[in-house]
Tab-separated table of N, CA and C in Angstrom:
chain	number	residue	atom	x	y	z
A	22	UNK	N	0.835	-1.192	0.000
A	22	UNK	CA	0.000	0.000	0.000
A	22	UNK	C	0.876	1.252	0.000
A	23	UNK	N	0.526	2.450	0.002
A	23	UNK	CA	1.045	3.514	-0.540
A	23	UNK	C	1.646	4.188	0.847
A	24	UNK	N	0.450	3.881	1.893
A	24	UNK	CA	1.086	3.999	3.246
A	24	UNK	C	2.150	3.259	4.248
A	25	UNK	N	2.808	2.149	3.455
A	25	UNK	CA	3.412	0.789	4.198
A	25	UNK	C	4.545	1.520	3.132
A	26	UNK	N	4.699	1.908	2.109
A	26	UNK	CA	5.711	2.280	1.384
A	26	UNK	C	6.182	3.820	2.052
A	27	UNK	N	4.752	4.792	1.997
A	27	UNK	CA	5.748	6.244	2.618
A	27	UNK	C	4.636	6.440	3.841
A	28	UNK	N	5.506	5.836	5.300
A	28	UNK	CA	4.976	6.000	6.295
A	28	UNK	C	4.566	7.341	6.890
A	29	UNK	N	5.368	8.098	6.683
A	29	UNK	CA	5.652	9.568	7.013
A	29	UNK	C	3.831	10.800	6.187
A	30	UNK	N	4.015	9.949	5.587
A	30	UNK	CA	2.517	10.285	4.042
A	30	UNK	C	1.178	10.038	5.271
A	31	UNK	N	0.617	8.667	5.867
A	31	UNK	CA	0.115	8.731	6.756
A	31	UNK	C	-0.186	10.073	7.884
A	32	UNK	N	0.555	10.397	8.674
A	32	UNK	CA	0.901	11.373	9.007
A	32	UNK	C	0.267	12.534	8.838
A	33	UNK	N	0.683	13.096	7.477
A	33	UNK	CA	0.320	14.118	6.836
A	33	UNK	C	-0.739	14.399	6.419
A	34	UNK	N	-1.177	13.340	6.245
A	34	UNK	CA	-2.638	13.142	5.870
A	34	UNK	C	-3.294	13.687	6.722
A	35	UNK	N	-3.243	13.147	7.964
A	35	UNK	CA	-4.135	13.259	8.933
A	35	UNK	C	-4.263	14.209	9.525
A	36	UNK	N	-2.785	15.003	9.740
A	36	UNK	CA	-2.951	16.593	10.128
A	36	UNK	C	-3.194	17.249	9.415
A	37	UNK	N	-3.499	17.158	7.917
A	37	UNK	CA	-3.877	17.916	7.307
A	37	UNK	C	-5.433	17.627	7.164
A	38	UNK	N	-5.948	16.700	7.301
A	38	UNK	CA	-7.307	16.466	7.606
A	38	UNK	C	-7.828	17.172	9.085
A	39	UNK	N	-7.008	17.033	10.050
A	39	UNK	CA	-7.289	17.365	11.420
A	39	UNK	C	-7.462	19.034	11.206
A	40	UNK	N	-6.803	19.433	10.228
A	40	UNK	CA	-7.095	20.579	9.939
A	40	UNK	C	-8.206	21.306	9.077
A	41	UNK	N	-9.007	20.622	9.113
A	41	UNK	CA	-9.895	20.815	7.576
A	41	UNK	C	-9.758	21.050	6.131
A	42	UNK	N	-8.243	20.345	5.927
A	42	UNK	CA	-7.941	20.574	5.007
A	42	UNK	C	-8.045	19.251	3.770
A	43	UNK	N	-8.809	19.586	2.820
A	43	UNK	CA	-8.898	18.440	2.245
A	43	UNK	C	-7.795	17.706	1.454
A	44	UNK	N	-8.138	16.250	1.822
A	44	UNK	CA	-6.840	15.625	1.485
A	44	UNK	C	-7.033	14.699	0.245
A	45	UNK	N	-6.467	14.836	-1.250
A	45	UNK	CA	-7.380	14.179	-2.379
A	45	UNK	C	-5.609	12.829	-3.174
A	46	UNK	N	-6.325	12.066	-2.464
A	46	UNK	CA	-5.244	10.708	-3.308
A	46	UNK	C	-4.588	10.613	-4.236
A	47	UNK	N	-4.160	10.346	-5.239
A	47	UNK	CA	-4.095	10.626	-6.346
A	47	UNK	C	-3.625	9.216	-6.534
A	48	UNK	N	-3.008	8.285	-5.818
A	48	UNK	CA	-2.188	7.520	-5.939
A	48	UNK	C	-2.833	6.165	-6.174
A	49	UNK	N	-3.891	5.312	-6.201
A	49	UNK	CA	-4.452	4.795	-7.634
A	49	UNK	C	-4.885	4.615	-8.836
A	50	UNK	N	-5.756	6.403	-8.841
A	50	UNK	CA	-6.321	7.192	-9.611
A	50	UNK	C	-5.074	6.760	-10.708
A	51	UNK	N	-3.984	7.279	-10.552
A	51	UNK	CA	-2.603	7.522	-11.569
A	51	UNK	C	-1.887	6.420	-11.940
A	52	UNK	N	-1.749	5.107	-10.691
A	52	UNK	CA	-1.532	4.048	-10.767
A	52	UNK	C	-2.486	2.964	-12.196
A	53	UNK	N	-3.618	3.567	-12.419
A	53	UNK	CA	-4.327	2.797	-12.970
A	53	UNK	C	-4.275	3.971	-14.103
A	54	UNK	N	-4.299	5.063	-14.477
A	54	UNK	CA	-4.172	6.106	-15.293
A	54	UNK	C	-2.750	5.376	-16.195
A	55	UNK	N	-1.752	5.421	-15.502
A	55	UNK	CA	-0.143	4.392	-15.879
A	55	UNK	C	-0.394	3.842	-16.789
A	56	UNK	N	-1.187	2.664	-16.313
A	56	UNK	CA	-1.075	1.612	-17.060
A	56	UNK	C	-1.907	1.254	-18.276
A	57	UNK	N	-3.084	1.999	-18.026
A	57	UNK	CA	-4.105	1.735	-19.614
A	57	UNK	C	-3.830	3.296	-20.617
A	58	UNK	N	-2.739	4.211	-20.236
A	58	UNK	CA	-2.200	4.814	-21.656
A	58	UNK	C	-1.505	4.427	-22.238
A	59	UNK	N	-1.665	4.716	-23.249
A	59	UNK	CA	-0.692	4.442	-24.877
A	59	UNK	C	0.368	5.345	-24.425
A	60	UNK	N	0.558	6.574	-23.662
A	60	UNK	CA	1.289	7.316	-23.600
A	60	UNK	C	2.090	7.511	-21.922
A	61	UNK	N	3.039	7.700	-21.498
A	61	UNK	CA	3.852	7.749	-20.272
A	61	UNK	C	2.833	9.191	-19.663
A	62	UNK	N	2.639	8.945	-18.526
A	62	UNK	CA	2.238	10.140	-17.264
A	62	UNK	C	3.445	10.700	-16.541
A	63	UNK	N	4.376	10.071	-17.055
A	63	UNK	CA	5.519	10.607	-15.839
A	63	UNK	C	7.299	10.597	-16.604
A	64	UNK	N	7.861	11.297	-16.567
A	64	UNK	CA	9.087	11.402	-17.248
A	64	UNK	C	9.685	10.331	-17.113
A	65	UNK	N	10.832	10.325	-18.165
A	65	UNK	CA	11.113	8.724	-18.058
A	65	UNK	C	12.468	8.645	-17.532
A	66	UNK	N	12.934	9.563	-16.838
A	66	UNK	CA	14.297	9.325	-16.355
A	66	UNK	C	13.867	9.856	-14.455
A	67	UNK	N	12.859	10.166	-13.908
A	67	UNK	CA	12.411	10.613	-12.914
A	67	UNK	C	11.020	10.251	-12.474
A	68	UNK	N	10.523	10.602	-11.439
A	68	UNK	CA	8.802	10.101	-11.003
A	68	UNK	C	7.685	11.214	-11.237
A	69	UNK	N	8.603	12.307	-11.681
A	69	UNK	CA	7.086	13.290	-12.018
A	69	UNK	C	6.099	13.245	-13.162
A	70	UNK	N	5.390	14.055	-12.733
A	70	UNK	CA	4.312	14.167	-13.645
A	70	UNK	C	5.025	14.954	-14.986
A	71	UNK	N	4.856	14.153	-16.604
A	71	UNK	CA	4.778	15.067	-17.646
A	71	UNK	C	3.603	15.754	-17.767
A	72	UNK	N	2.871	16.431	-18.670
A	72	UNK	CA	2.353	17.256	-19.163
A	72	UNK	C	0.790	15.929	-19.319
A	73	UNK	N	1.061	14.774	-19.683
A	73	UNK	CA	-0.251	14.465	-19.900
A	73	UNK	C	-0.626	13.939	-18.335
A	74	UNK	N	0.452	13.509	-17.431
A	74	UNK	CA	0.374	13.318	-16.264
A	74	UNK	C	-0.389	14.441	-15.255
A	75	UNK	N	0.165	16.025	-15.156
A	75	UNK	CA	-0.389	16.800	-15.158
A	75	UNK	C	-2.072	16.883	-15.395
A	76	UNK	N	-2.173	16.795	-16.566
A	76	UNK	CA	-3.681	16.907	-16.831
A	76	UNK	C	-4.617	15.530	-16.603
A	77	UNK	N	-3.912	14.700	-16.229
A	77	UNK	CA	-4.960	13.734	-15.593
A	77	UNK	C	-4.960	13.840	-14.147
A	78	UNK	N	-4.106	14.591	-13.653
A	78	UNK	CA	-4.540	14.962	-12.041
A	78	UNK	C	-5.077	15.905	-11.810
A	79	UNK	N	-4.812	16.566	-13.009
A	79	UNK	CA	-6.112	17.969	-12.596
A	79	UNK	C	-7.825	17.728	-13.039
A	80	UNK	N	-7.598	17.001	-13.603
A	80	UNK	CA	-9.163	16.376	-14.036
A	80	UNK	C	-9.901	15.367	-12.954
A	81	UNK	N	-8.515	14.786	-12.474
A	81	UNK	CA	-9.336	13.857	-11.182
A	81	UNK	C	-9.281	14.700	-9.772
A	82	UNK	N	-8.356	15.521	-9.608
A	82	UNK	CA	-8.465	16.637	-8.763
A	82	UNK	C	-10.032	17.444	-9.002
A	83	UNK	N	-10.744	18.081	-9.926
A	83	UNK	CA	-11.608	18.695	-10.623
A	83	UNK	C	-12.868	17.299	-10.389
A	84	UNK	N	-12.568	16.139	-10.548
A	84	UNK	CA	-13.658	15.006	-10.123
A	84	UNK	C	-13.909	15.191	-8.586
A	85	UNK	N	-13.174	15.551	-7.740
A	85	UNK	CA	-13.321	15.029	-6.623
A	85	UNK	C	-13.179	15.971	-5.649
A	86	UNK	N	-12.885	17.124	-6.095
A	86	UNK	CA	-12.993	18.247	-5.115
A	86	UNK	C	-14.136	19.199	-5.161
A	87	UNK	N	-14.770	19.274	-3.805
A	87	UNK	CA	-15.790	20.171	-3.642
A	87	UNK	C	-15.482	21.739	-3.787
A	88	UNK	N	-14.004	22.298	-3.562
A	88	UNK	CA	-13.731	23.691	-4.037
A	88	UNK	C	-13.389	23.812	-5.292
A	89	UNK	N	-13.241	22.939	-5.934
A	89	UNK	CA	-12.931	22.974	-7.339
A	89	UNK	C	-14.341	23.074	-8.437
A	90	UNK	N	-15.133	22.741	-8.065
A	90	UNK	CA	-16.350	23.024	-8.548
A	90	UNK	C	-16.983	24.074	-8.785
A	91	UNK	N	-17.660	24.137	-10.016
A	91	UNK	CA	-18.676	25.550	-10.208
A	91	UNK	C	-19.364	25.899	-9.324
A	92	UNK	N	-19.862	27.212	-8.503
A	92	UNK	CA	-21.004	26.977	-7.963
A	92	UNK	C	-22.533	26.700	-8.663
């Protein structure tokens, strides 16, 4: 799991929840995003997001956030 890998992530979560701050996953969402493109989400010499990576987290960011929404 994503939390047994970055323990410290746990954590953060939670104080940032304890704070009312919303806390949005990304880390299956992208995991499964990975693997059914024709195209890489993430540079290929590093773990970030390229450009199409980018825009599939802002679209599932935009799915799932209540401030991100129109009123």
């Amino acid at each position: 799991s994503t939390f047994s890998r970055h323990p410290s992530l746990k954590k953060s979560f939670k104080t940032l929840e304890e704070s009312q701050i919303e806390v949005i996953d990304t880390t299956n969402y992208l995991r499964g995003k990975a693997k059914i493109s024709d195209e890489s989400i993430f540079w290929h010499d590093d773990t970030h997001w390229n450009k199409r990576g980018i825009k599939a987290a802002a679209e599932f960011f935009a799915s799932k956030s209540s401030c991100l929404k129109k009123p």
